[in-house]
JSON list of C-alpha atoms in Angstrom, two decimals:
[
{"chain": "A", "resi": 12, "resn": "MET", "atom": "CA", "xyz": [21.93, 30.76, -19.84]},
{"chain": "A", "resi": 13, "resn": "TRP", "atom": "CA", "xyz": [20.19, 31.56, -16.59]},
{"chain": "A", "resi": 14, "resn": "ILE", "atom": "CA", "xyz": [16.93, 32.43, -18.43]},
{"chain": "A", "resi": 15, "resn": "ALA", "atom": "CA", "xyz": [16.80, 28.90, -19.26]},
{"chain": "A", "resi": 16, "resn": "ALA", "atom": "CA", "xyz": [17.69, 27.41, -16.17]},
{"chain": "A", "resi": 17, "resn": "LEU", "atom": "CA", "xyz": [14.79, 29.43, -14.64]},
{"chain": "A", "resi": 18, "resn": "ALA", "atom": "CA", "xyz": [12.42, 28.44, -17.17]},
{"chain": "A", "resi": 19, "resn": "VAL", "atom": "CA", "xyz": [13.15, 24.67, -16.09]},
{"chain": "A", "resi": 20, "resn": "ALA", "atom": "CA", "xyz": [12.98, 25.52, -12.34]},
{"chain": "A", "resi": 21, "resn": "CYS", "atom": "CA", "xyz": [9.38, 27.04, -13.17]},
{"chain": "A", "resi": 22, "resn": "VAL", "atom": "CA", "xyz": [8.55, 23.99, -14.82]},
{"chain": "A", "resi": 23, "resn": "VAL", "atom": "CA", "xyz": [9.77, 21.65, -12.13]},
{"chain": "A", "resi": 24, "resn": "VAL", "atom": "CA", "xyz": [7.67, 23.75, -9.63]},
{"chain": "A", "resi": 25, "resn": "MET", "atom": "CA", "xyz": [4.43, 24.00, -11.43]},
{"chain": "A", "resi": 26, "resn": "MET", "atom": "CA", "xyz": [4.80, 19.79, -12.08]},
{"chain": "A", "resi": 27, "resn": "GLY", "atom": "CA", "xyz": [5.11, 19.29, -8.40]},
{"chain": "A", "resi": 28, "resn": "GLY", "atom": "CA", "xyz": [2.19, 21.35, -7.39]},
{"chain": "A", "resi": 29, "resn": "VAL", "atom": "CA", "xyz": [0.20, 19.46, -9.95]},
{"chain": "A", "resi": 30, "resn": "ILE", "atom": "CA", "xyz": [1.23, 16.33, -8.91]},
{"chain": "A", "resi": 31, "resn": "SER", "atom": "CA", "xyz": [0.65, 17.12, -5.32]},
{"chain": "A", "resi": 32, "resn": "THR", "atom": "CA", "xyz": [-2.80, 18.53, -6.20]},
{"chain": "A", "resi": 33, "resn": "LEU", "atom": "CA", "xyz": [-3.88, 14.92, -7.94]},
{"chain": "A", "resi": 34, "resn": "MET", "atom": "CA", "xyz": [-2.55, 13.12, -5.27]},
{"chain": "A", "resi": 35, "resn": "VAL", "atom": "CA", "xyz": [-4.14, 15.02, -2.62]},
{"chain": "A", "resi": 36, "resn": "HIS", "atom": "CA", "xyz": [-7.57, 14.71, -4.35]},
{"chain": "A", "resi": 37, "resn": "ALA", "atom": "CA", "xyz": [-7.10, 10.86, -4.79]},
{"chain": "A", "resi": 38, "resn": "SER", "atom": "CA", "xyz": [-6.90, 10.79, -1.24]},
{"chain": "A", "resi": 39, "resn": "THR", "atom": "CA", "xyz": [-9.77, 12.12, -0.53]},
{"chain": "A", "resi": 40, "resn": "ALA", "atom": "CA", "xyz": [-11.69, 10.16, -3.31]},
{"chain": "A", "resi": 41, "resn": "GLN", "atom": "CA", "xyz": [-14.47, 7.69, -2.30]},
{"chain": "A", "resi": 42, "resn": "PRO", "atom": "CA", "xyz": [-13.31, 4.13, -3.23]},
{"chain": "A", "resi": 43, "resn": "ARG", "atom": "CA", "xyz": [-14.28, 2.65, -6.61]},
{"chain": "A", "resi": 44, "resn": "GLN", "atom": "CA", "xyz": [-16.46, -0.26, -5.81]},
{"chain": "A", "resi": 45, "resn": "GLY", "atom": "CA", "xyz": [-15.03, -3.83, -6.73]},
{"chain": "A", "resi": 46, "resn": "ALA", "atom": "CA", "xyz": [-11.21, -2.16, -7.12]},
{"chain": "A", "resi": 47, "resn": "THR", "atom": "CA", "xyz": [-8.43, -4.12, -6.27]},
{"chain": "A", "resi": 48, "resn": "VAL", "atom": "CA", "xyz": [-5.73, -3.20, -3.50]},
{"chain": "A", "resi": 49, "resn": "ILE", "atom": "CA", "xyz": [-2.30, -3.77, -4.13]},
{"chain": "A", "resi": 50, "resn": "VAL", "atom": "CA", "xyz": [0.11, -3.68, -1.18]},
{"chain": "A", "resi": 51, "resn": "LEU", "atom": "CA", "xyz": [3.70, -3.86, -1.61]},
{"chain": "A", "resi": 52, "resn": "GLY", "atom": "CA", "xyz": [6.07, -5.43, 0.91]},
{"chain": "A", "resi": 53, "resn": "ALA", "atom": "CA", "xyz": [8.57, -4.48, 3.27]},
{"chain": "A", "resi": 54, "resn": "LYS", "atom": "CA", "xyz": [10.81, -5.33, 6.27]},
{"chain": "A", "resi": 55, "resn": "ILE", "atom": "CA", "xyz": [9.27, -8.42, 8.41]},
{"chain": "A", "resi": 56, "resn": "HIS", "atom": "CA", "xyz": [10.27, -9.39, 11.56]},
{"chain": "A", "resi": 57, "resn": "GLY", "atom": "CA", "xyz": [10.08, -13.23, 11.74]},
{"chain": "A", "resi": 58, "resn": "ASP", "atom": "CA", "xyz": [5.90, -13.73, 11.47]},
{"chain": "A", "resi": 59, "resn": "GLN", "atom": "CA", "xyz": [5.38, -10.19, 12.13]},
{"chain": "A", "resi": 60, "resn": "PRO", "atom": "CA", "xyz": [5.14, -6.98, 9.55]},
{"chain": "A", "resi": 61, "resn": "SER", "atom": "CA", "xyz": [7.53, -4.22, 10.44]},
{"chain": "A", "resi": 62, "resn": "ARG", "atom": "CA", "xyz": [6.21, -0.81, 11.54]},
{"chain": "A", "resi": 63, "resn": "MET", "atom": "CA", "xyz": [6.07, 0.58, 7.72]},
{"chain": "A", "resi": 64, "resn": "MET", "atom": "CA", "xyz": [4.58, -2.61, 6.55]},
{"chain": "A", "resi": 65, "resn": "ARG", "atom": "CA", "xyz": [1.68, -2.33, 9.25]},
{"chain": "A", "resi": 66, "resn": "GLN", "atom": "CA", "xyz": [1.31, 0.98, 8.12]},
{"chain": "A", "resi": 67, "resn": "ARG", "atom": "CA", "xyz": [0.39, 0.01, 4.65]},
{"chain": "A", "resi": 68, "resn": "LEU", "atom": "CA", "xyz": [-1.32, -2.88, 5.69]},
{"chain": "A", "resi": 69, "resn": "ASP", "atom": "CA", "xyz": [-3.79, -0.75, 7.81]},
{"chain": "A", "resi": 70, "resn": "ALA", "atom": "CA", "xyz": [-4.37, 1.88, 5.10]},
{"chain": "A", "resi": 71, "resn": "ALA", "atom": "CA", "xyz": [-5.27, -1.62, 2.63]},
{"chain": "A", "resi": 72, "resn": "ALA", "atom": "CA", "xyz": [-7.76, -2.79, 5.50]},
{"chain": "A", "resi": 73, "resn": "GLU", "atom": "CA", "xyz": [-9.62, 0.61, 6.09]},
{"chain": "A", "resi": 74, "resn": "TYR", "atom": "CA", "xyz": [-9.92, 0.60, 1.91]},
{"chain": "A", "resi": 75, "resn": "LEU", "atom": "CA", "xyz": [-11.25, -2.90, 2.12]},
{"chain": "A", "resi": 76, "resn": "LEU", "atom": "CA", "xyz": [-13.58, -2.59, 5.28]},
{"chain": "A", "resi": 77, "resn": "ALA", "atom": "CA", "xyz": [-15.27, 0.49, 3.61]},
{"chain": "A", "resi": 78, "resn": "ASP", "atom": "CA", "xyz": [-16.04, -1.45, 0.28]},
{"chain": "A", "resi": 79, "resn": "ASP", "atom": "CA", "xyz": [-16.80, -4.98, 0.56]},
{"chain": "A", "resi": 80, "resn": "THR", "atom": "CA", "xyz": [-16.48, -6.02, -2.98]},
{"chain": "A", "resi": 81, "resn": "ALA", "atom": "CA", "xyz": [-12.85, -4.86, -3.03]},
{"chain": "A", "resi": 82, "resn": "HIS", "atom": "CA", "xyz": [-10.05, -7.39, -3.46]},
{"chain": "A", "resi": 83, "resn": "CYS", "atom": "CA", "xyz": [-6.25, -7.16, -2.41]},
{"chain": "A", "resi": 84, "resn": "VAL", "atom": "CA", "xyz": [-2.94, -8.37, -3.60]},
{"chain": "A", "resi": 85, "resn": "VAL", "atom": "CA", "xyz": [-0.07, -8.77, -1.24]},
{"chain": "A", "resi": 86, "resn": "SER", "atom": "CA", "xyz": [3.27, -8.78, -2.83]},
{"chain": "A", "resi": 87, "resn": "GLY", "atom": "CA", "xyz": [6.52, -9.66, -1.43]},
{"chain": "A", "resi": 88, "resn": "GLY", "atom": "CA", "xyz": [8.76, -12.74, -1.58]},
{"chain": "A", "resi": 89, "resn": "LEU", "atom": "CA", "xyz": [11.13, -14.34, 0.86]},
{"chain": "A", "resi": 90, "resn": "GLY", "atom": "CA", "xyz": [14.34, -12.13, 1.94]},
{"chain": "A", "resi": 91, "resn": "PRO", "atom": "CA", "xyz": [17.80, -13.16, 3.28]},
{"chain": "A", "resi": 92, "resn": "GLY", "atom": "CA", "xyz": [17.28, -14.89, 6.61]},
{"chain": "A", "resi": 93, "resn": "GLU", "atom": "CA", "xyz": [13.55, -14.69, 6.42]},
{"chain": "A", "resi": 94, "resn": "THR", "atom": "CA", "xyz": [11.44, -17.84, 7.19]},
{"chain": "A", "resi": 95, "resn": "TYR", "atom": "CA", "xyz": [7.98, -16.65, 5.68]},
{"chain": "A", "resi": 96, "resn": "THR", "atom": "CA", "xyz": [7.34, -14.73, 2.51]},
{"chain": "A", "resi": 97, "resn": "GLU", "atom": "CA", "xyz": [6.49, -10.96, 3.14]},
{"chain": "A", "resi": 98, "resn": "ALA", "atom": "CA", "xyz": [3.22, -11.93, 1.37]},
{"chain": "A", "resi": 99, "resn": "TYR", "atom": "CA", "xyz": [2.29, -14.78, 3.80]},
{"chain": "A", "resi": 100, "resn": "VAL", "atom": "CA", "xyz": [3.18, -12.38, 6.83]},
{"chain": "A", "resi": 101, "resn": "MET", "atom": "CA", "xyz": [0.71, -9.73, 5.12]},
{"chain": "A", "resi": 102, "resn": "LYS", "atom": "CA", "xyz": [-1.89, -11.80, 4.48]},
{"chain": "A", "resi": 103, "resn": "LYS", "atom": "CA", "xyz": [-1.87, -13.07, 7.68]},
{"chain": "A", "resi": 104, "resn": "TYR", "atom": "CA", "xyz": [-2.04, -9.74, 9.39]},
{"chain": "A", "resi": 105, "resn": "LEU", "atom": "CA", "xyz": [-4.99, -8.42, 7.30]},
{"chain": "A", "resi": 106, "resn": "VAL", "atom": "CA", "xyz": [-6.92, -12.17, 8.00]},
{"chain": "A", "resi": 107, "resn": "GLU", "atom": "CA", "xyz": [-5.89, -12.31, 11.56]},
{"chain": "A", "resi": 108, "resn": "GLN", "atom": "CA", "xyz": [-5.35, -8.76, 12.85]},
{"chain": "A", "resi": 109, "resn": "ARG", "atom": "CA", "xyz": [-7.74, -6.65, 10.65]},
{"chain": "A", "resi": 110, "resn": "GLY", "atom": "CA", "xyz": [-10.56, -9.45, 10.04]},
{"chain": "A", "resi": 111, "resn": "ILE", "atom": "CA", "xyz": [-10.57, -9.38, 6.31]},
{"chain": "A", "resi": 112, "resn": "ASP", "atom": "CA", "xyz": [-12.05, -12.74, 4.84]},
{"chain": "A", "resi": 113, "resn": "GLU", "atom": "CA", "xyz": [-8.83, -14.60, 3.39]},
{"chain": "A", "resi": 114, "resn": "ALA", "atom": "CA", "xyz": [-10.77, -15.27, 0.25]},
{"chain": "A", "resi": 115, "resn": "ARG", "atom": "CA", "xyz": [-10.26, -11.44, -0.78]},
{"chain": "A", "resi": 116, "resn": "VAL", "atom": "CA", "xyz": [-6.39, -11.30, -0.45]},
{"chain": "A", "resi": 117, "resn": "ALA", "atom": "CA", "xyz": [-4.18, -12.92, -3.05]},
{"chain": "A", "resi": 118, "resn": "CYS", "atom": "CA", "xyz": [-0.66, -13.33, -2.30]},
{"chain": "A", "resi": 119, "resn": "GLU", "atom": "CA", "xyz": [1.85, -12.67, -4.78]},
{"chain": "A", "resi": 120, "resn": "ASP", "atom": "CA", "xyz": [5.25, -14.07, -3.30]}
]
């Protein structure tokens, strides 16, 4: 019985290593021309993104600035007590704060 548990543990550790290696490789790869970046929503504060959302948007902006053929889809709805959708706040941030052309950013709210 313990041999089976050990075998399962070994497989899980190996899979974790493979997945981690693929993630590191993907994060260092050159952007593909014309790719679409999808940014998922997170908490907003009024019409401002939360810290986590800003980090996601900044990463997307770096990608978009590196490839002027890439487009972006920002996704996020209207949460309880919110006046603006997350998608609206995200697009506003990318356009106004990061200088991304608004025609390159689509909202899915």
